[in-house]
């Protein structure tokens, strides 16, 4: 059978970098089992949409994408549209009943048998979607006993590298450290459908990193729901500190970046390792969420302006030009004007490179959804707009502070037409997609090059730099 006669499948990925890894694992399984991967959904026999179920806007995007894919059944070769991912896992049968345009809704437990599932769906067999359950109950309460579980954990495939197939040819790739979360933040539903925290074994992480190095990857982006917990279920909470130098030593890899650090768990040894290990970017993705101590406790989190600023001082003591980004929630139930002022004062003092601002909204099944003290939607929107305007100004100021700074830029895109933004990449303080770009002026660099440059200008979070 020629490749053209194989059943074709297109993967459409929504949401975070963790979902991207899951999609590439699914793609690897499908290709290994005889499916032909195509880029354009219009050219596919089946379209698999890896959905996001994080917030309302993401859910809407997922539904819209599924509906658009379903339209292809009327006009193209597409025979089936299948929903996978967080929204599919979170809502299961409910999503299937409310969205009949999708031919099936598959949960995480279907991933190991994804090829058989798709073949049966294309053949017209009916798939009965699962009834969602709290996936934390699938794993032992004790983290050290979780390695004995047989529950499906997306993105944790071990063994042959063929279990992952790159869907993007760029020089950066996400690499999963862990999945799930043991924290109980009152606003967050993720642990209920992603499950309790499970670390990948270092040998599996390293094997996948080595394979990525052979695929042209220059930067590894380590992802999880909480990277500061890595290793706790393997009996060594300092495991990330020892793993980082091994990842940097992988052939082909030039940079390693760690994402999603929980401020309350960010220990001094980890700060030092990220800030000073050669090849590891001094980049700190710190999920502050707010700065008011009383409001953070209502969120089931810990911290206050003094402890957060002390952590930032510690980071900058090791690496003065370190990149720091965060996210904050505005309009949480019970947030007072004084709480909001405390947050704004902290943001001014913190000098963060980028801050994501989210207006609070209830999430199904969360503790916060039951709280009193809810703010009016218009008030939440007004507060979010106020903080967003402040953040936009602070981000621009922080970028301007970097003019004259020497940076190392990983080139990710090169346009043919001559222009000031023809060569685009990221400096060490800029994470993929969310932290702005650095454009190289008068450069002949190619995709994948690491270029030493000096910053000559800034616009918003973006920098302009000239090669040295």
Coordinates of C-alpha atoms in Angstrom, one line a residue:
X1 CA 0.0 0.0 0.0
X2 CA 1.4 3.4 -1.0
X3 CA 1.5 6.3 1.4
X4 CA -1.3 8.0 -0.6
X5 CA -3.6 5.0 0.1
X6 CA -3.1 5.2 3.9
X7 CA -5.8 6.8 6.0
X8 CA -4.8 10.4 6.5
X9 CA -5.2 12.4 9.7
X10 CA -4.7 16.1 10.6
X11 CA -3.9 17.2 14.2
X12 CA -5.2 20.6 15.2
X13 CA -3.8 21.7 18.5
X14 CA -5.3 24.4 20.8
X15 CA -4.1 25.6 24.2
X16 CA -0.8 25.4 25.9
X17 CA 2.6 23.9 25.2
X18 CA 1.7 20.8 27.2
X19 CA -1.1 20.1 24.7
X20 CA 1.4 20.4 21.9
X21 CA 3.5 17.6 23.4
X22 CA 0.3 15.5 23.7
X23 CA -0.5 16.1 20.0
X24 CA 2.9 15.0 18.9
X25 CA 2.6 11.8 21.0
X26 CA -0.7 11.1 19.4
X27 CA 0.8 11.8 16.0
X28 CA 3.6 9.5 16.6
X29 CA 1.3 6.7 17.6
X30 CA -0.9 7.2 14.6
X31 CA 2.0 7.3 12.1
X32 CA 3.6 4.2 13.7
X33 CA 0.2 2.4 13.2
X34 CA -0.2 3.2 9.5
X35 CA -1.8 6.6 9.4
X36 CA -0.5 9.4 7.0
X37 CA -0.2 12.7 8.7
X38 CA -1.2 15.8 6.8
X39 CA -1.0 19.5 7.7
X40 CA -4.2 20.7 6.1
X41 CA -7.5 19.4 7.7
X42 CA -9.1 19.7 4.3
X43 CA -6.8 17.0 3.0
X44 CA -7.5 14.6 5.9
X45 CA -9.8 11.6 6.2
X46 CA -10.1 12.4 9.9
X47 CA -9.4 15.6 11.8
X48 CA -8.3 15.3 15.5
X49 CA -8.8 18.5 17.5
X50 CA -6.8 18.6 20.7
X51 CA -9.0 20.9 22.7
X52 CA -8.3 23.3 25.6
X53 CA -10.7 23.3 28.6
X54 CA -8.9 26.0 30.8
X55 CA -11.1 29.1 30.6
X56 CA -14.3 30.1 28.8
X57 CA -12.6 31.8 25.9
X58 CA -10.5 28.6 25.3
X59 CA -13.6 26.4 25.4
X60 CA -15.3 28.6 22.9
X61 CA -12.2 28.4 20.6
X62 CA -12.3 24.6 20.9
X63 CA -16.0 24.4 20.0
X64 CA -15.6 26.8 17.1
X65 CA -12.6 24.8 15.7
X66 CA -14.6 21.5 16.0
X67 CA -17.5 23.1 14.1
X68 CA -15.2 24.4 11.4
X69 CA -13.6 21.0 11.0
X70 CA -17.1 19.4 10.8
X71 CA -18.0 21.7 7.9
X72 CA -15.2 20.0 5.9
X73 CA -17.3 16.8 5.9
X74 CA -19.7 18.6 3.5
X75 CA -17.1 20.0 1.2
X76 CA -14.0 17.8 1.3
X77 CA -12.7 14.4 1.9
X78 CA -13.0 14.5 5.6
X79 CA -15.0 11.6 7.0
X80 CA -14.7 12.1 10.8
X81 CA -14.0 14.9 13.3
X82 CA -12.8 13.8 16.7
X83 CA -12.3 15.8 19.9
X84 CA -9.5 14.9 22.3
X85 CA -7.6 17.0 24.9
X86 CA -8.6 18.7 28.1
X87 CA -12.1 19.9 27.1
X88 CA -12.9 16.4 25.9
X89 CA -11.6 14.8 29.1
X90 CA -13.3 17.4 31.3
X91 CA -16.8 17.1 29.8
X92 CA -16.8 13.8 28.0
X93 CA -20.4 12.6 27.5
X94 CA -21.8 16.1 28.1
X95 CA -19.7 17.5 25.2
X96 CA -20.6 14.6 22.9
X97 CA -24.3 15.2 23.5
X98 CA -24.1 19.0 23.1
X99 CA -21.9 18.8 20.0
X100 CA -23.3 16.1 17.6
X101 CA -21.2 17.6 14.8
X102 CA -18.2 15.9 16.3
X103 CA -18.1 12.2 15.5
X104 CA -16.5 11.2 18.8
X105 CA -15.2 12.6 22.0
X106 CA -12.1 10.7 23.3
X107 CA -10.7 10.9 26.8
X108 CA -7.1 10.5 28.0
X109 CA -7.7 6.7 28.6
X110 CA -8.2 6.4 24.8
X111 CA -4.8 7.7 23.9
X112 CA -2.8 4.5 24.1
X113 CA -5.3 2.9 21.6
X114 CA -5.8 6.1 19.5
X115 CA -5.3 4.3 16.1
X116 CA -7.9 1.6 16.8
X117 CA -10.3 4.3 18.0
X118 CA -10.0 6.3 14.8
X119 CA -10.3 3.4 12.5
X120 CA -13.5 2.3 14.2
X121 CA -14.9 5.8 14.1
X122 CA -14.1 6.2 10.4
X123 CA -15.7 2.8 9.8
X124 CA -18.9 4.3 11.2
X125 CA -18.9 2.6 14.6
X126 CA -20.3 4.6 17.4
X127 CA -18.0 5.6 20.2
X128 CA -19.6 6.1 23.7
X129 CA -17.9 9.1 25.4
X130 CA -16.8 8.6 29.0
X131 CA -18.5 10.1 32.0
X132 CA -15.9 12.5 33.5
X133 CA -14.4 11.7 36.9
X134 CA -11.9 13.4 39.1
X135 CA -8.6 12.0 37.8
X136 CA -6.9 12.7 41.1
X137 CA -8.7 9.6 42.4
X138 CA -7.0 7.4 39.8
X139 CA -3.6 7.8 41.6
X140 CA -2.4 7.0 45.1
X141 CA -2.6 9.9 47.6
X142 CA 1.1 9.3 48.4
X143 CA 3.2 10.7 45.6
X144 CA 5.9 8.1 46.0
X145 CA 3.4 5.3 45.2
X146 CA 2.2 6.8 41.9
X147 CA 4.8 5.1 39.8
X148 CA 2.9 1.8 40.3
X149 CA -0.3 3.2 38.6
X150 CA -1.3 2.2 35.2
X151 CA -3.5 5.2 34.5
X152 CA -3.0 6.9 31.2
X153 CA -0.8 10.1 31.5
X154 CA -0.7 12.0 28.2
X155 CA 2.8 13.1 27.0
X156 CA 4.6 10.5 29.2
X157 CA 5.2 7.9 26.6
X158 CA 8.5 6.0 27.2
X159 CA 10.4 3.7 24.9
X160 CA 10.9 4.2 21.2
X161 CA 11.2 7.8 20.0
X162 CA 8.6 6.9 17.3
X163 CA 6.0 7.5 20.0
X164 CA 6.4 11.2 19.3
X165 CA 6.3 12.8 15.9
X166 CA 7.2 16.5 15.5
X167 CA 4.4 18.6 14.0
X168 CA 6.5 21.8 13.9
X169 CA 10.0 22.0 12.2
X170 CA 11.1 25.0 14.3
X171 CA 14.3 25.1 16.5
X172 CA 12.3 25.0 19.8
X173 CA 10.4 22.1 21.2
X174 CA 8.4 21.5 24.3
X175 CA 9.5 18.6 26.5
X176 CA 7.2 17.4 29.4
X177 CA 8.7 17.1 32.8
X178 CA 5.5 16.1 34.6
X179 CA 1.7 16.2 34.4
X180 CA -1.0 17.0 36.9
X181 CA -0.9 19.1 40.1
X182 CA -1.3 18.4 43.8
X183 CA -2.1 22.0 44.7
X184 CA -5.7 23.0 45.4
X185 CA -6.0 26.5 44.1
X186 CA -9.6 27.5 44.6
X187 CA -10.0 28.9 41.1
X188 CA -8.4 26.1 39.1
X189 CA -10.1 23.0 37.7
X190 CA -7.0 21.6 36.0
X191 CA -6.0 19.0 38.7
X192 CA -9.5 17.4 38.4
X193 CA -9.1 16.5 34.7
X194 CA -5.3 16.3 34.5
X195 CA -4.9 14.4 37.7
X196 CA -2.4 14.4 40.5
X197 CA 1.2 15.4 40.0
X198 CA 3.3 12.7 38.2
X199 CA 7.0 13.2 37.3
X200 CA 8.4 11.6 34.2
X201 CA 11.5 9.5 35.0
X202 CA 14.8 11.4 34.1
X203 CA 15.8 8.6 31.8
X204 CA 12.6 9.1 29.7
X205 CA 13.1 12.9 29.7
X206 CA 16.7 12.5 28.6
X207 CA 15.9 9.9 25.9
X208 CA 13.2 12.2 24.4
X209 CA 15.6 15.2 24.6
X210 CA 18.3 13.3 22.7
X211 CA 15.8 12.4 20.0
X212 CA 14.7 16.1 19.8
X213 CA 18.3 17.0 19.4
X214 CA 18.5 14.8 16.3
X215 CA 15.4 16.6 14.9
X216 CA 17.1 20.0 14.7
X217 CA 15.9 21.3 18.1
X218 CA 18.2 23.9 19.6
X219 CA 16.1 24.9 22.6
X220 CA 14.2 22.6 24.9
X221 CA 11.2 24.2 26.7
X222 CA 10.5 22.1 29.8
X223 CA 6.8 22.1 30.6
X224 CA 4.5 20.9 33.3
X225 CA 1.7 22.1 35.5
X226 CA 4.2 22.8 38.3
X227 CA 7.9 22.3 37.5
X228 CA 9.0 23.1 41.0
X229 CA 7.5 19.8 42.2
X230 CA 9.5 17.7 39.8
X231 CA 11.0 14.7 41.5
X232 CA 9.0 14.7 44.7
X233 CA 7.2 11.5 43.7
X234 CA 10.5 10.0 42.7
X235 CA 12.0 10.6 46.1
X236 CA 14.2 13.5 45.2
X237 CA 12.9 17.0 45.2
X238 CA 16.3 18.3 43.9
X239 CA 16.0 16.2 40.8
X240 CA 15.5 19.1 38.4
X241 CA 18.7 20.7 39.6
X242 CA 20.7 17.6 38.7
X243 CA 18.8 17.0 35.4
X244 CA 19.3 20.5 33.9
X245 CA 23.1 20.0 33.2
X246 CA 22.4 16.6 31.6
X247 CA 19.8 18.2 29.3
X248 CA 22.2 21.0 28.3
X249 CA 24.8 18.4 27.4
X250 CA 22.5 16.7 24.8
X251 CA 24.0 16.8 21.3
X252 CA 22.4 19.6 19.2
X253 CA 20.8 21.3 22.2
X254 CA 22.1 24.8 23.0
X255 CA 19.5 26.2 25.4
X256 CA 17.2 24.7 28.0
X257 CA 14.3 26.7 29.4
X258 CA 12.1 25.9 32.4
X259 CA 8.4 26.9 32.5
X260 CA 5.8 27.3 35.3
X261 CA 7.4 27.7 38.6
X262 CA 5.3 27.9 41.7
X263 CA 6.6 30.9 43.8
X264 CA 5.9 29.3 47.1
X265 CA 7.9 26.2 46.1
X266 CA 10.8 28.0 44.3
X267 CA 13.7 27.0 46.6
X268 CA 17.1 28.8 46.6
X269 CA 18.9 25.8 45.0
X270 CA 16.6 25.8 42.0
X271 CA 16.9 29.5 41.6
X272 CA 20.7 29.2 41.5
X273 CA 20.6 26.3 39.1
X274 CA 18.4 28.1 36.6
X275 CA 20.2 31.3 36.9
X276 CA 23.8 30.0 36.7
X277 CA 23.9 26.7 34.9
X278 CA 25.6 27.3 31.5
X279 CA 23.1 26.6 28.7
X280 CA 20.1 27.0 30.9
X281 CA 18.3 30.3 30.2
X282 CA 18.0 32.6 33.3
X283 CA 14.2 32.7 32.8
X284 CA 11.7 32.5 35.6
X285 CA 8.0 31.8 34.7
X286 CA 6.6 32.6 38.2
X287 CA 2.8 32.1 38.7
X288 CA 2.2 34.9 41.2
X289 CA -1.6 35.2 40.4
X290 CA -1.9 38.2 42.8
X291 CA 0.0 40.1 45.4
X292 CA -2.4 40.7 48.2
X293 CA -1.7 38.2 51.0
X294 CA -5.3 37.9 52.3
X295 CA -6.6 37.4 48.7
X296 CA -4.0 34.8 47.9
X297 CA -5.0 32.8 50.9
X298 CA -8.6 32.9 49.7
X299 CA -7.2 31.5 46.4
X300 CA -5.5 28.7 48.5
X301 CA -2.1 30.1 47.6
X302 CA 0.7 31.7 49.6
X303 CA 2.7 34.8 49.4
X304 CA 2.7 38.6 49.6
X305 CA 4.5 41.5 48.1
X306 CA 7.5 41.2 50.5
X307 CA 8.1 37.5 49.9
X308 CA 7.6 37.9 46.1
X309 CA 10.0 40.9 45.9
X310 CA 12.6 39.0 48.0
X311 CA 12.4 36.1 45.5
X312 CA 12.9 38.5 42.6
X313 CA 15.9 40.1 44.4
X314 CA 17.4 36.6 44.9
X315 CA 17.0 35.8 41.2
X316 CA 18.5 39.1 40.1
X317 CA 21.4 38.6 42.6
X318 CA 22.4 35.6 40.6
X319 CA 21.4 36.9 37.1
X320 CA 20.8 40.7 36.9
X321 CA 19.3 40.5 33.4
X322 CA 17.1 37.4 34.1
X323 CA 13.8 37.2 32.4
X324 CA 10.7 37.1 34.6
X325 CA 7.1 36.6 33.5
X326 CA 3.9 36.0 35.4
X327 CA 0.1 35.8 35.3
X328 CA -2.4 37.6 37.6
X329 CA -6.1 37.2 38.2
X330 CA -8.1 40.3 38.7
X331 CA -11.6 40.6 40.1
X332 CA -11.4 37.4 42.2
X333 CA -14.4 37.1 44.6
X334 CA -13.8 39.3 47.6
X335 CA -11.1 41.4 45.9
X336 CA -11.2 44.9 47.5
X337 CA -9.9 48.1 46.0
X338 CA -7.1 47.9 48.5
X339 CA -6.2 44.4 47.2
X340 CA -6.1 45.8 43.7
X341 CA -3.9 48.7 44.7
X342 CA -1.5 46.2 46.4
X343 CA -1.3 44.2 43.2
X344 CA -0.6 47.3 41.1
X345 CA 2.0 48.6 43.5
X346 CA 3.7 45.2 43.4
X347 CA 3.7 45.1 39.6
X348 CA 5.4 48.5 39.5
X349 CA 8.1 47.4 42.0
X350 CA 8.6 43.9 40.4
X351 CA 9.8 45.1 37.0
X352 CA 8.5 41.9 35.2
X353 CA 9.2 41.5 31.5
X354 CA 5.7 40.3 30.7
X355 CA 2.5 39.8 32.8
X356 CA -0.6 38.1 31.6
X357 CA -3.8 39.6 33.0
X358 CA -7.0 37.5 33.4
X359 CA -10.4 38.7 34.6
X360 CA -11.9 36.2 37.0
X361 CA -14.7 33.9 35.9
X362 CA -16.3 30.9 37.6
X363 CA -15.0 27.5 36.6
X364 CA -17.1 24.4 36.9
X365 CA -16.4 22.4 40.0
X366 CA -14.0 24.8 41.7
X367 CA -14.2 26.0 45.2
X368 CA -14.1 29.7 44.2
X369 CA -17.3 29.1 42.1
X370 CA -19.1 28.7 45.5
X371 CA -17.6 31.9 47.1
X372 CA -19.6 34.9 48.0
X373 CA -18.3 38.4 47.3
X374 CA -18.5 38.0 43.6
X375 CA -17.9 41.2 41.6
X376 CA -20.1 42.3 38.8
X377 CA -18.9 41.3 35.4
X378 CA -18.5 44.9 34.3
X379 CA -16.4 45.6 37.4
X380 CA -14.2 42.6 36.7
X381 CA -13.8 43.8 33.1
X382 CA -12.9 47.3 34.2
X383 CA -10.3 46.1 36.7
X384 CA -8.8 43.8 34.2
X385 CA -8.6 46.7 31.7
X386 CA -7.0 48.9 34.3
X387 CA -4.3 46.4 35.2
X388 CA -3.7 45.5 31.6
X389 CA -3.1 49.1 30.7
X390 CA -0.6 49.4 33.6
X391 CA 1.1 46.1 32.5
X392 CA 1.4 47.3 28.9
X393 CA 3.2 50.5 30.2
X394 CA 5.5 48.5 32.5
X395 CA 6.3 45.9 29.9
X396 CA 7.4 48.7 27.5
X397 CA 9.5 50.3 30.2
X398 CA 11.2 47.0 31.0
X399 CA 12.0 46.4 27.4
X400 CA 13.5 49.9 27.0
X401 CA 15.7 49.1 30.0
X402 CA 17.3 46.4 27.9
X403 CA 18.6 48.8 25.2
X404 CA 22.3 48.4 25.2
X405 CA 22.2 44.9 26.7
X406 CA 24.0 42.0 25.0
X407 CA 21.7 39.1 24.1
X408 CA 21.8 35.8 22.4
X409 CA 19.0 35.4 19.9
X410 CA 17.7 32.0 18.6
X411 CA 16.4 32.7 15.1
X412 CA 12.9 31.2 14.5
X413 CA 11.7 32.9 11.3
X414 CA 13.2 34.6 8.3
X415 CA 11.2 36.4 5.8
X416 CA 12.3 36.9 2.2
X417 CA 11.4 40.6 1.9
X418 CA 14.0 43.0 3.3
X419 CA 12.7 44.7 6.4
X420 CA 13.5 45.6 10.0
X421 CA 11.5 42.5 11.2
X422 CA 12.8 40.1 8.5
X423 CA 14.8 38.0 11.0
X424 CA 12.8 37.1 14.1
X425 CA 13.9 35.2 17.2
X426 CA 13.9 35.2 20.9
X427 CA 16.5 36.3 23.5
X428 CA 17.1 34.2 26.6
X429 CA 14.5 36.3 28.6
X430 CA 11.7 35.6 26.1
X431 CA 9.7 32.4 26.2
X432 CA 8.0 30.9 23.2
X433 CA 5.0 32.8 21.8
X434 CA 4.1 34.7 25.0
X435 CA 7.0 37.0 25.8
X436 CA 7.6 39.0 22.6
X437 CA 10.3 38.7 20.0
X438 CA 13.7 40.0 19.2
X439 CA 14.2 41.2 15.6
X440 CA 17.8 41.2 14.2
X441 CA 18.6 44.3 12.1
X442 CA 20.6 43.9 8.9
X443 CA 21.1 40.2 9.6
X444 CA 21.7 37.3 7.2
X445 CA 21.1 34.7 9.9
X446 CA 19.2 31.5 9.2
X447 CA 16.5 29.7 11.2
X448 CA 18.2 27.8 14.1
X449 CA 21.2 30.2 14.3
X450 CA 22.1 31.5 17.8
X451 CA 23.2 35.1 17.2
X452 CA 25.0 37.3 19.7
X453 CA 23.7 40.8 19.4
X454 CA 23.2 44.1 21.2
X455 CA 19.7 45.6 21.8
X456 CA 19.3 48.9 19.9
X457 CA 15.6 49.5 20.3
X458 CA 12.3 48.3 21.8
X459 CA 8.6 48.4 20.9
X460 CA 6.2 47.0 23.5
X461 CA 7.7 43.7 24.6
X462 CA 9.6 43.3 21.3
X463 CA 13.3 44.2 21.0
X464 CA 15.5 45.2 18.0
X465 CA 19.1 44.1 18.1
X466 CA 22.2 44.2 15.9
X467 CA 24.6 41.3 15.6
X468 CA 28.0 41.7 17.2

